[in-house]
Amino acid sequence: QVCLAEEAMTGIQVAVEGYVHQGEVTVYGVLDSINYPGSSSFLRHQYPSTLPAPVIRRLHEVSERTMRQIGMDRATFSIEYFYDPRTADIRLLEINPRHSQSHAEMFHFVDGVPNHHRMFRLALGGDPAVPPGGGRYRVAAKWYYRWFGEGRVHQVPTAEEIAAIERDIPGGHIDLVPAEGQRLSTVRGQDSYSYEVA
């Protein structure tokens, strides 16, 4: 006896990460989630968000009220929103009752510790607070190279070629997804619209 009513959401997709410790809600990061043009497949996640400060404050406030209302405690969370700059509306897409593993390296680069730190501190009964900005970089991004159709991987870069790129770009790290000779449709963990290549 359940009815689910949905409506289309438009605007800029953004993720808010935080935790609840002893009933106190703390938001520690807001990230932009940018899609390939004309697609719902992620192009990149970028931390910190480039949204204006008043919008970031509103996202903090909405997230804090939401988590207080549902009564979550001693846990991390990641909430996804759409912000529409034309109307200034903020619409909640989903609440994940955990931090995002996918964002860990970006937090490490900017804040000096991965977001896993907060989860471990909560699990051990400690205060997970970390001063922001303790990392080596002011901005970090996770970029997805995707292919929008079936295909077979004919060649992948060698370990030496990847190492050379990573040496030339400080903080750069490349993860290849399919193996040489593999059909893209056999690669596990893909979205419904594209194939992640790297």
JSON list of C-alpha atoms in Angstrom, two decimals:
[
{"chain": "A", "resi": 1, "resn": "GLN", "atom": "CA", "xyz": [0.00, 0.00, 0.00]},
{"chain": "A", "resi": 2, "resn": "VAL", "atom": "CA", "xyz": [2.66, 2.48, -1.10]},
{"chain": "A", "resi": 3, "resn": "CYS", "atom": "CA", "xyz": [2.56, 5.25, -3.66]},
{"chain": "A", "resi": 4, "resn": "LEU", "atom": "CA", "xyz": [5.73, 6.93, -4.91]},
{"chain": "A", "resi": 5, "resn": "ALA", "atom": "CA", "xyz": [5.26, 10.32, -6.58]},
{"chain": "A", "resi": 6, "resn": "GLU", "atom": "CA", "xyz": [8.16, 11.61, -8.65]},
{"chain": "A", "resi": 7, "resn": "GLU", "atom": "CA", "xyz": [8.90, 14.75, -10.61]},
{"chain": "A", "resi": 8, "resn": "ALA", "atom": "CA", "xyz": [11.73, 15.74, -12.91]},
{"chain": "A", "resi": 9, "resn": "MET", "atom": "CA", "xyz": [14.61, 17.58, -11.25]},
{"chain": "A", "resi": 10, "resn": "THR", "atom": "CA", "xyz": [16.79, 20.00, -13.13]},
{"chain": "A", "resi": 11, "resn": "GLY", "atom": "CA", "xyz": [19.77, 22.14, -12.31]},
{"chain": "A", "resi": 12, "resn": "ILE", "atom": "CA", "xyz": [23.20, 21.53, -10.87]},
{"chain": "A", "resi": 13, "resn": "GLN", "atom": "CA", "xyz": [23.74, 18.22, -9.10]},
{"chain": "A", "resi": 14, "resn": "VAL", "atom": "CA", "xyz": [25.60, 18.53, -5.82]},
{"chain": "A", "resi": 15, "resn": "ALA", "atom": "CA", "xyz": [26.55, 16.19, -2.97]},
{"chain": "A", "resi": 16, "resn": "VAL", "atom": "CA", "xyz": [26.75, 17.12, 0.70]},
{"chain": "A", "resi": 17, "resn": "GLU", "atom": "CA", "xyz": [28.80, 14.96, 3.07]},
{"chain": "A", "resi": 18, "resn": "GLY", "atom": "CA", "xyz": [28.63, 15.03, 6.83]},
{"chain": "A", "resi": 19, "resn": "TYR", "atom": "CA", "xyz": [28.20, 13.07, 10.03]},
{"chain": "A", "resi": 20, "resn": "VAL", "atom": "CA", "xyz": [26.15, 13.02, 13.22]},
{"chain": "A", "resi": 21, "resn": "HIS", "atom": "CA", "xyz": [28.08, 12.77, 16.51]},
{"chain": "A", "resi": 22, "resn": "GLN", "atom": "CA", "xyz": [26.27, 12.81, 19.87]},
{"chain": "A", "resi": 23, "resn": "GLY", "atom": "CA", "xyz": [23.19, 14.22, 18.16]},
{"chain": "A", "resi": 24, "resn": "GLU", "atom": "CA", "xyz": [25.11, 17.10, 16.58]},
{"chain": "A", "resi": 25, "resn": "VAL", "atom": "CA", "xyz": [24.98, 17.26, 12.76]},
{"chain": "A", "resi": 26, "resn": "THR", "atom": "CA", "xyz": [28.16, 18.45, 11.00]},
{"chain": "A", "resi": 27, "resn": "VAL", "atom": "CA", "xyz": [28.48, 19.05, 7.26]},
{"chain": "A", "resi": 28, "resn": "TYR", "atom": "CA", "xyz": [32.14, 18.84, 6.24]},
{"chain": "A", "resi": 29, "resn": "GLY", "atom": "CA", "xyz": [31.99, 19.05, 2.46]},
{"chain": "A", "resi": 30, "resn": "VAL", "atom": "CA", "xyz": [29.94, 20.08, -0.56]},
{"chain": "A", "resi": 31, "resn": "LEU", "atom": "CA", "xyz": [30.92, 18.70, -3.98]},
{"chain": "A", "resi": 32, "resn": "ASP", "atom": "CA", "xyz": [29.76, 19.43, -7.52]},
{"chain": "A", "resi": 33, "resn": "SER", "atom": "CA", "xyz": [28.67, 16.44, -9.62]},
{"chain": "A", "resi": 34, "resn": "ILE", "atom": "CA", "xyz": [28.95, 17.44, -13.26]},
{"chain": "A", "resi": 35, "resn": "ASN", "atom": "CA", "xyz": [27.50, 15.30, -16.05]},
{"chain": "A", "resi": 36, "resn": "TYR", "atom": "CA", "xyz": [28.55, 14.86, -19.66]},
{"chain": "A", "resi": 37, "resn": "PRO", "atom": "CA", "xyz": [26.51, 17.34, -21.76]},
{"chain": "A", "resi": 38, "resn": "GLY", "atom": "CA", "xyz": [23.12, 15.88, -22.66]},
{"chain": "A", "resi": 39, "resn": "SER", "atom": "CA", "xyz": [23.70, 12.81, -20.48]},
{"chain": "A", "resi": 40, "resn": "SER", "atom": "CA", "xyz": [23.02, 11.62, -16.95]},
{"chain": "A", "resi": 41, "resn": "SER", "atom": "CA", "xyz": [26.49, 10.00, -16.75]},
{"chain": "A", "resi": 42, "resn": "PHE", "atom": "CA", "xyz": [29.01, 11.71, -14.47]},
{"chain": "A", "resi": 43, "resn": "LEU", "atom": "CA", "xyz": [31.83, 13.60, -16.15]},
{"chain": "A", "resi": 44, "resn": "ARG", "atom": "CA", "xyz": [33.46, 14.57, -12.85]},
{"chain": "A", "resi": 45, "resn": "HIS", "atom": "CA", "xyz": [33.01, 15.17, -9.13]},
{"chain": "A", "resi": 46, "resn": "GLN", "atom": "CA", "xyz": [34.75, 18.32, -7.90]},
{"chain": "A", "resi": 47, "resn": "TYR", "atom": "CA", "xyz": [35.58, 19.40, -4.36]},
{"chain": "A", "resi": 48, "resn": "PRO", "atom": "CA", "xyz": [34.96, 21.94, -3.00]},
{"chain": "A", "resi": 49, "resn": "SER", "atom": "CA", "xyz": [31.81, 23.06, -4.78]},
{"chain": "A", "resi": 50, "resn": "THR", "atom": "CA", "xyz": [31.93, 26.15, -6.98]},
{"chain": "A", "resi": 51, "resn": "LEU", "atom": "CA", "xyz": [28.39, 27.20, -6.00]},
{"chain": "A", "resi": 52, "resn": "PRO", "atom": "CA", "xyz": [28.00, 30.66, -4.42]},
{"chain": "A", "resi": 53, "resn": "ALA", "atom": "CA", "xyz": [28.51, 30.86, -0.64]},
{"chain": "A", "resi": 54, "resn": "PRO", "atom": "CA", "xyz": [24.81, 31.61, 0.13]},
{"chain": "A", "resi": 55, "resn": "VAL", "atom": "CA", "xyz": [23.77, 28.44, -1.73]},
{"chain": "A", "resi": 56, "resn": "ILE", "atom": "CA", "xyz": [26.39, 26.40, 0.15]},
{"chain": "A", "resi": 57, "resn": "ARG", "atom": "CA", "xyz": [25.02, 27.78, 3.45]},
{"chain": "A", "resi": 58, "resn": "ARG", "atom": "CA", "xyz": [21.48, 26.76, 2.45]},
{"chain": "A", "resi": 59, "resn": "LEU", "atom": "CA", "xyz": [22.69, 23.25, 1.55]},
{"chain": "A", "resi": 60, "resn": "HIS", "atom": "CA", "xyz": [24.33, 23.00, 4.99]},
{"chain": "A", "resi": 61, "resn": "GLU", "atom": "CA", "xyz": [21.12, 24.15, 6.69]},
{"chain": "A", "resi": 62, "resn": "VAL", "atom": "CA", "xyz": [18.83, 21.81, 4.74]},
{"chain": "A", "resi": 63, "resn": "SER", "atom": "CA", "xyz": [21.15, 18.85, 5.36]},
{"chain": "A", "resi": 64, "resn": "GLU", "atom": "CA", "xyz": [21.42, 19.58, 9.08]},
{"chain": "A", "resi": 65, "resn": "ARG", "atom": "CA", "xyz": [17.63, 19.92, 9.46]},
{"chain": "A", "resi": 66, "resn": "THR", "atom": "CA", "xyz": [17.01, 16.75, 7.44]},
{"chain": "A", "resi": 67, "resn": "MET", "atom": "CA", "xyz": [19.42, 14.59, 9.44]},
{"chain": "A", "resi": 68, "resn": "ARG", "atom": "CA", "xyz": [18.11, 15.95, 12.77]},
{"chain": "A", "resi": 69, "resn": "GLN", "atom": "CA", "xyz": [14.55, 15.21, 11.66]},
{"chain": "A", "resi": 70, "resn": "ILE", "atom": "CA", "xyz": [15.24, 11.56, 10.76]},
{"chain": "A", "resi": 71, "resn": "GLY", "atom": "CA", "xyz": [17.13, 11.02, 14.04]},
{"chain": "A", "resi": 72, "resn": "MET", "atom": "CA", "xyz": [20.32, 9.57, 12.64]},
{"chain": "A", "resi": 73, "resn": "ASP", "atom": "CA", "xyz": [23.28, 9.44, 15.06]},
{"chain": "A", "resi": 74, "resn": "ARG", "atom": "CA", "xyz": [26.87, 8.14, 15.21]},
{"chain": "A", "resi": 75, "resn": "ALA", "atom": "CA", "xyz": [27.13, 7.79, 11.43]},
{"chain": "A", "resi": 76, "resn": "THR", "atom": "CA", "xyz": [28.30, 9.50, 8.26]},
{"chain": "A", "resi": 77, "resn": "PHE", "atom": "CA", "xyz": [25.96, 10.50, 5.43]},
{"chain": "A", "resi": 78, "resn": "SER", "atom": "CA", "xyz": [26.01, 11.72, 1.84]},
{"chain": "A", "resi": 79, "resn": "ILE", "atom": "CA", "xyz": [23.00, 13.61, 0.47]},
{"chain": "A", "resi": 80, "resn": "GLU", "atom": "CA", "xyz": [22.51, 14.34, -3.22]},
{"chain": "A", "resi": 81, "resn": "TYR", "atom": "CA", "xyz": [20.63, 17.45, -4.34]},
{"chain": "A", "resi": 82, "resn": "PHE", "atom": "CA", "xyz": [19.72, 19.42, -7.43]},
{"chain": "A", "resi": 83, "resn": "TYR", "atom": "CA", "xyz": [20.14, 23.19, -7.22]},
{"chain": "A", "resi": 84, "resn": "ASP", "atom": "CA", "xyz": [18.30, 25.18, -9.89]},
{"chain": "A", "resi": 85, "resn": "PRO", "atom": "CA", "xyz": [20.04, 28.57, -10.36]},
{"chain": "A", "resi": 86, "resn": "ARG", "atom": "CA", "xyz": [17.02, 29.95, -12.29]},
{"chain": "A", "resi": 87, "resn": "THR", "atom": "CA", "xyz": [14.58, 29.43, -9.43]},
{"chain": "A", "resi": 88, "resn": "ALA", "atom": "CA", "xyz": [17.04, 29.06, -6.50]},
{"chain": "A", "resi": 89, "resn": "ASP", "atom": "CA", "xyz": [15.20, 25.81, -5.59]},
{"chain": "A", "resi": 90, "resn": "ILE", "atom": "CA", "xyz": [17.08, 23.07, -3.75]},
{"chain": "A", "resi": 91, "resn": "ARG", "atom": "CA", "xyz": [15.61, 19.59, -4.25]},
{"chain": "A", "resi": 92, "resn": "LEU", "atom": "CA", "xyz": [16.74, 16.53, -2.35]},
{"chain": "A", "resi": 93, "resn": "LEU", "atom": "CA", "xyz": [17.42, 13.53, -4.61]},
{"chain": "A", "resi": 94, "resn": "GLU", "atom": "CA", "xyz": [18.57, 10.88, -2.11]},
{"chain": "A", "resi": 95, "resn": "ILE", "atom": "CA", "xyz": [20.13, 10.31, 1.30]},
{"chain": "A", "resi": 96, "resn": "ASN", "atom": "CA", "xyz": [22.92, 7.74, 1.55]},
{"chain": "A", "resi": 97, "resn": "PRO", "atom": "CA", "xyz": [23.40, 6.59, 5.18]},
{"chain": "A", "resi": 98, "resn": "ARG", "atom": "CA", "xyz": [27.17, 6.42, 4.68]},
{"chain": "A", "resi": 99, "resn": "HIS", "atom": "CA", "xyz": [29.98, 8.56, 3.31]},
{"chain": "A", "resi": 100, "resn": "SER", "atom": "CA", "xyz": [30.95, 8.22, -0.35]},
{"chain": "A", "resi": 101, "resn": "GLN", "atom": "CA", "xyz": [33.97, 5.97, -0.90]},
{"chain": "A", "resi": 102, "resn": "SER", "atom": "CA", "xyz": [34.27, 7.52, -4.36]},
{"chain": "A", "resi": 103, "resn": "HIS", "atom": "CA", "xyz": [35.04, 10.92, -2.82]},
{"chain": "A", "resi": 104, "resn": "ALA", "atom": "CA", "xyz": [37.77, 9.77, -0.40]},
{"chain": "A", "resi": 105, "resn": "GLU", "atom": "CA", "xyz": [40.79, 10.78, -2.47]},
{"chain": "A", "resi": 106, "resn": "MET", "atom": "CA", "xyz": [39.39, 14.27, -3.14]},
{"chain": "A", "resi": 107, "resn": "PHE", "atom": "CA", "xyz": [38.93, 14.91, 0.58]},
{"chain": "A", "resi": 108, "resn": "HIS", "atom": "CA", "xyz": [42.45, 13.65, 1.21]},
{"chain": "A", "resi": 109, "resn": "PHE", "atom": "CA", "xyz": [43.89, 16.04, -1.40]},
{"chain": "A", "resi": 110, "resn": "VAL", "atom": "CA", "xyz": [42.00, 19.09, -0.06]},
{"chain": "A", "resi": 111, "resn": "ASP", "atom": "CA", "xyz": [41.43, 18.41, 3.67]},
{"chain": "A", "resi": 112, "resn": "GLY", "atom": "CA", "xyz": [44.47, 16.25, 4.41]},
{"chain": "A", "resi": 113, "resn": "VAL", "atom": "CA", "xyz": [42.51, 13.11, 5.36]},
{"chain": "A", "resi": 114, "resn": "PRO", "atom": "CA", "xyz": [40.10, 10.93, 3.37]},
{"chain": "A", "resi": 115, "resn": "ASN", "atom": "CA", "xyz": [36.46, 11.03, 4.42]},
{"chain": "A", "resi": 116, "resn": "HIS", "atom": "CA", "xyz": [36.92, 7.47, 5.77]},
{"chain": "A", "resi": 117, "resn": "HIS", "atom": "CA", "xyz": [38.67, 9.13, 8.74]},
{"chain": "A", "resi": 118, "resn": "ARG", "atom": "CA", "xyz": [35.38, 10.48, 10.05]},
{"chain": "A", "resi": 119, "resn": "MET", "atom": "CA", "xyz": [33.68, 7.08, 9.87]},
{"chain": "A", "resi": 120, "resn": "PHE", "atom": "CA", "xyz": [36.55, 5.39, 11.73]},
{"chain": "A", "resi": 121, "resn": "ARG", "atom": "CA", "xyz": [36.59, 8.10, 14.43]},
{"chain": "A", "resi": 122, "resn": "LEU", "atom": "CA", "xyz": [32.83, 7.69, 14.92]},
{"chain": "A", "resi": 123, "resn": "ALA", "atom": "CA", "xyz": [33.17, 3.90, 15.12]},
{"chain": "A", "resi": 124, "resn": "LEU", "atom": "CA", "xyz": [35.87, 4.28, 17.80]},
{"chain": "A", "resi": 125, "resn": "GLY", "atom": "CA", "xyz": [33.76, 6.73, 19.80]},
{"chain": "A", "resi": 126, "resn": "GLY", "atom": "CA", "xyz": [35.92, 9.76, 19.02]},
{"chain": "A", "resi": 127, "resn": "ASP", "atom": "CA", "xyz": [35.19, 13.22, 17.67]},
{"chain": "A", "resi": 128, "resn": "PRO", "atom": "CA", "xyz": [35.55, 13.08, 13.85]},
{"chain": "A", "resi": 129, "resn": "ALA", "atom": "CA", "xyz": [36.19, 16.81, 13.42]},
{"chain": "A", "resi": 130, "resn": "VAL", "atom": "CA", "xyz": [38.99, 17.75, 11.01]},
{"chain": "A", "resi": 131, "resn": "PRO", "atom": "CA", "xyz": [40.01, 21.32, 10.18]},
{"chain": "A", "resi": 132, "resn": "PRO", "atom": "CA", "xyz": [39.29, 21.97, 6.48]},
{"chain": "A", "resi": 133, "resn": "GLY", "atom": "CA", "xyz": [42.02, 22.79, 3.98]},
{"chain": "A", "resi": 134, "resn": "GLY", "atom": "CA", "xyz": [44.84, 20.71, 5.47]},
{"chain": "A", "resi": 135, "resn": "GLY", "atom": "CA", "xyz": [45.65, 18.93, 2.20]},
{"chain": "A", "resi": 136, "resn": "ARG", "atom": "CA", "xyz": [48.19, 19.66, -0.53]},
{"chain": "A", "resi": 137, "resn": "TYR", "atom": "CA", "xyz": [45.65, 21.13, -2.99]},
{"chain": "A", "resi": 138, "resn": "ARG", "atom": "CA", "xyz": [42.86, 23.71, -2.95]},
{"chain": "A", "resi": 139, "resn": "VAL", "atom": "CA", "xyz": [40.70, 21.80, -5.46]},
{"chain": "A", "resi": 140, "resn": "ALA", "atom": "CA", "xyz": [40.42, 18.14, -6.40]},
{"chain": "A", "resi": 141, "resn": "ALA", "atom": "CA", "xyz": [38.35, 16.30, -9.01]},
{"chain": "A", "resi": 142, "resn": "LYS", "atom": "CA", "xyz": [37.55, 12.76, -10.00]},
{"chain": "A", "resi": 143, "resn": "TRP", "atom": "CA", "xyz": [37.17, 12.69, -13.78]},
{"chain": "A", "resi": 144, "resn": "TYR", "atom": "CA", "xyz": [35.48, 9.86, -15.70]},
{"chain": "A", "resi": 145, "resn": "TYR", "atom": "CA", "xyz": [36.54, 9.02, -19.23]},
{"chain": "A", "resi": 146, "resn": "ARG", "atom": "CA", "xyz": [33.51, 7.30, -20.80]},
{"chain": "A", "resi": 147, "resn": "TRP", "atom": "CA", "xyz": [32.51, 5.69, -24.08]},
{"chain": "A", "resi": 148, "resn": "PHE", "atom": "CA", "xyz": [28.89, 6.01, -25.20]},
{"chain": "A", "resi": 149, "resn": "GLY", "atom": "CA", "xyz": [28.45, 2.82, -27.20]},
{"chain": "A", "resi": 150, "resn": "GLU", "atom": "CA", "xyz": [29.51, -0.80, -27.42]},
{"chain": "A", "resi": 151, "resn": "GLY", "atom": "CA", "xyz": [33.09, -1.50, -28.39]},
{"chain": "A", "resi": 152, "resn": "ARG", "atom": "CA", "xyz": [36.15, -3.64, -27.81]},
{"chain": "A", "resi": 153, "resn": "VAL", "atom": "CA", "xyz": [39.30, -2.31, -26.16]},
{"chain": "A", "resi": 154, "resn": "HIS", "atom": "CA", "xyz": [42.08, -2.66, -28.72]},
{"chain": "A", "resi": 155, "resn": "GLN", "atom": "CA", "xyz": [44.89, -1.10, -26.69]},
{"chain": "A", "resi": 156, "resn": "VAL", "atom": "CA", "xyz": [45.48, 0.28, -23.20]},
{"chain": "A", "resi": 157, "resn": "PRO", "atom": "CA", "xyz": [48.39, 2.46, -22.04]},
{"chain": "A", "resi": 158, "resn": "THR", "atom": "CA", "xyz": [51.34, 0.63, -20.56]},
{"chain": "A", "resi": 159, "resn": "ALA", "atom": "CA", "xyz": [52.23, 0.97, -16.88]},
{"chain": "A", "resi": 160, "resn": "GLU", "atom": "CA", "xyz": [55.23, 3.09, -17.94]},
{"chain": "A", "resi": 161, "resn": "GLU", "atom": "CA", "xyz": [53.02, 5.47, -19.97]},
{"chain": "A", "resi": 162, "resn": "ILE", "atom": "CA", "xyz": [50.63, 5.90, -17.06]},
{"chain": "A", "resi": 163, "resn": "ALA", "atom": "CA", "xyz": [53.50, 6.46, -14.62]},
{"chain": "A", "resi": 164, "resn": "ALA", "atom": "CA", "xyz": [54.94, 9.16, -16.92]},
{"chain": "A", "resi": 165, "resn": "ILE", "atom": "CA", "xyz": [51.62, 11.04, -16.98]},
{"chain": "A", "resi": 166, "resn": "GLU", "atom": "CA", "xyz": [51.27, 10.77, -13.19]},
{"chain": "A", "resi": 167, "resn": "ARG", "atom": "CA", "xyz": [54.81, 12.15, -12.77]},
{"chain": "A", "resi": 168, "resn": "ASP", "atom": "CA", "xyz": [54.04, 15.09, -15.09]},
{"chain": "A", "resi": 169, "resn": "ILE", "atom": "CA", "xyz": [50.77, 16.01, -13.32]},
{"chain": "A", "resi": 170, "resn": "PRO", "atom": "CA", "xyz": [51.22, 16.37, -9.53]},
{"chain": "A", "resi": 171, "resn": "GLY", "atom": "CA", "xyz": [48.37, 14.64, -7.72]},
{"chain": "A", "resi": 172, "resn": "GLY", "atom": "CA", "xyz": [47.22, 12.93, -10.90]},
{"chain": "A", "resi": 173, "resn": "HIS", "atom": "CA", "xyz": [46.25, 9.27, -10.67]},
{"chain": "A", "resi": 174, "resn": "ILE", "atom": "CA", "xyz": [44.87, 7.09, -13.49]},
{"chain": "A", "resi": 175, "resn": "ASP", "atom": "CA", "xyz": [42.80, 3.94, -13.00]},
{"chain": "A", "resi": 176, "resn": "LEU", "atom": "CA", "xyz": [42.02, 1.91, -16.12]},
{"chain": "A", "resi": 177, "resn": "VAL", "atom": "CA", "xyz": [38.70, 0.06, -15.99]},
{"chain": "A", "resi": 178, "resn": "PRO", "atom": "CA", "xyz": [38.53, -2.45, -18.90]},
{"chain": "A", "resi": 179, "resn": "ALA", "atom": "CA", "xyz": [41.33, -4.78, -19.92]},
{"chain": "A", "resi": 180, "resn": "GLU", "atom": "CA", "xyz": [42.83, -4.97, -23.37]},
{"chain": "A", "resi": 181, "resn": "GLY", "atom": "CA", "xyz": [40.64, -7.10, -25.63]},
{"chain": "A", "resi": 182, "resn": "GLN", "atom": "CA", "xyz": [37.58, -6.78, -23.38]},
{"chain": "A", "resi": 183, "resn": "ARG", "atom": "CA", "xyz": [34.16, -5.86, -24.78]},
{"chain": "A", "resi": 184, "resn": "LEU", "atom": "CA", "xyz": [32.80, -2.80, -22.96]},
{"chain": "A", "resi": 185, "resn": "SER", "atom": "CA", "xyz": [29.46, -4.51, -22.31]},
{"chain": "A", "resi": 186, "resn": "THR", "atom": "CA", "xyz": [31.25, -7.12, -20.16]},
{"chain": "A", "resi": 187, "resn": "VAL", "atom": "CA", "xyz": [32.81, -4.54, -17.81]},
{"chain": "A", "resi": 188, "resn": "ARG", "atom": "CA", "xyz": [31.13, -4.75, -14.40]},
{"chain": "A", "resi": 189, "resn": "GLY", "atom": "CA", "xyz": [29.68, -1.86, -12.41]},
{"chain": "A", "resi": 190, "resn": "GLN", "atom": "CA", "xyz": [28.71, 0.44, -15.30]},
{"chain": "A", "resi": 191, "resn": "ASP", "atom": "CA", "xyz": [25.80, 2.88, -15.43]},
{"chain": "A", "resi": 192, "resn": "SER", "atom": "CA", "xyz": [22.91, 2.37, -17.86]},
{"chain": "A", "resi": 193, "resn": "TYR", "atom": "CA", "xyz": [24.00, 5.00, -20.38]},
{"chain": "A", "resi": 194, "resn": "SER", "atom": "CA", "xyz": [27.76, 4.72, -20.90]},
{"chain": "A", "resi": 195, "resn": "TYR", "atom": "CA", "xyz": [30.90, 2.68, -20.25]},
{"chain": "A", "resi": 196, "resn": "GLU", "atom": "CA", "xyz": [33.57, 3.95, -17.88]},
{"chain": "A", "resi": 197, "resn": "VAL", "atom": "CA", "xyz": [36.97, 3.46, -19.53]},
{"chain": "A", "resi": 198, "resn": "ALA", "atom": "CA", "xyz": [39.26, 5.28, -17.08]}
]
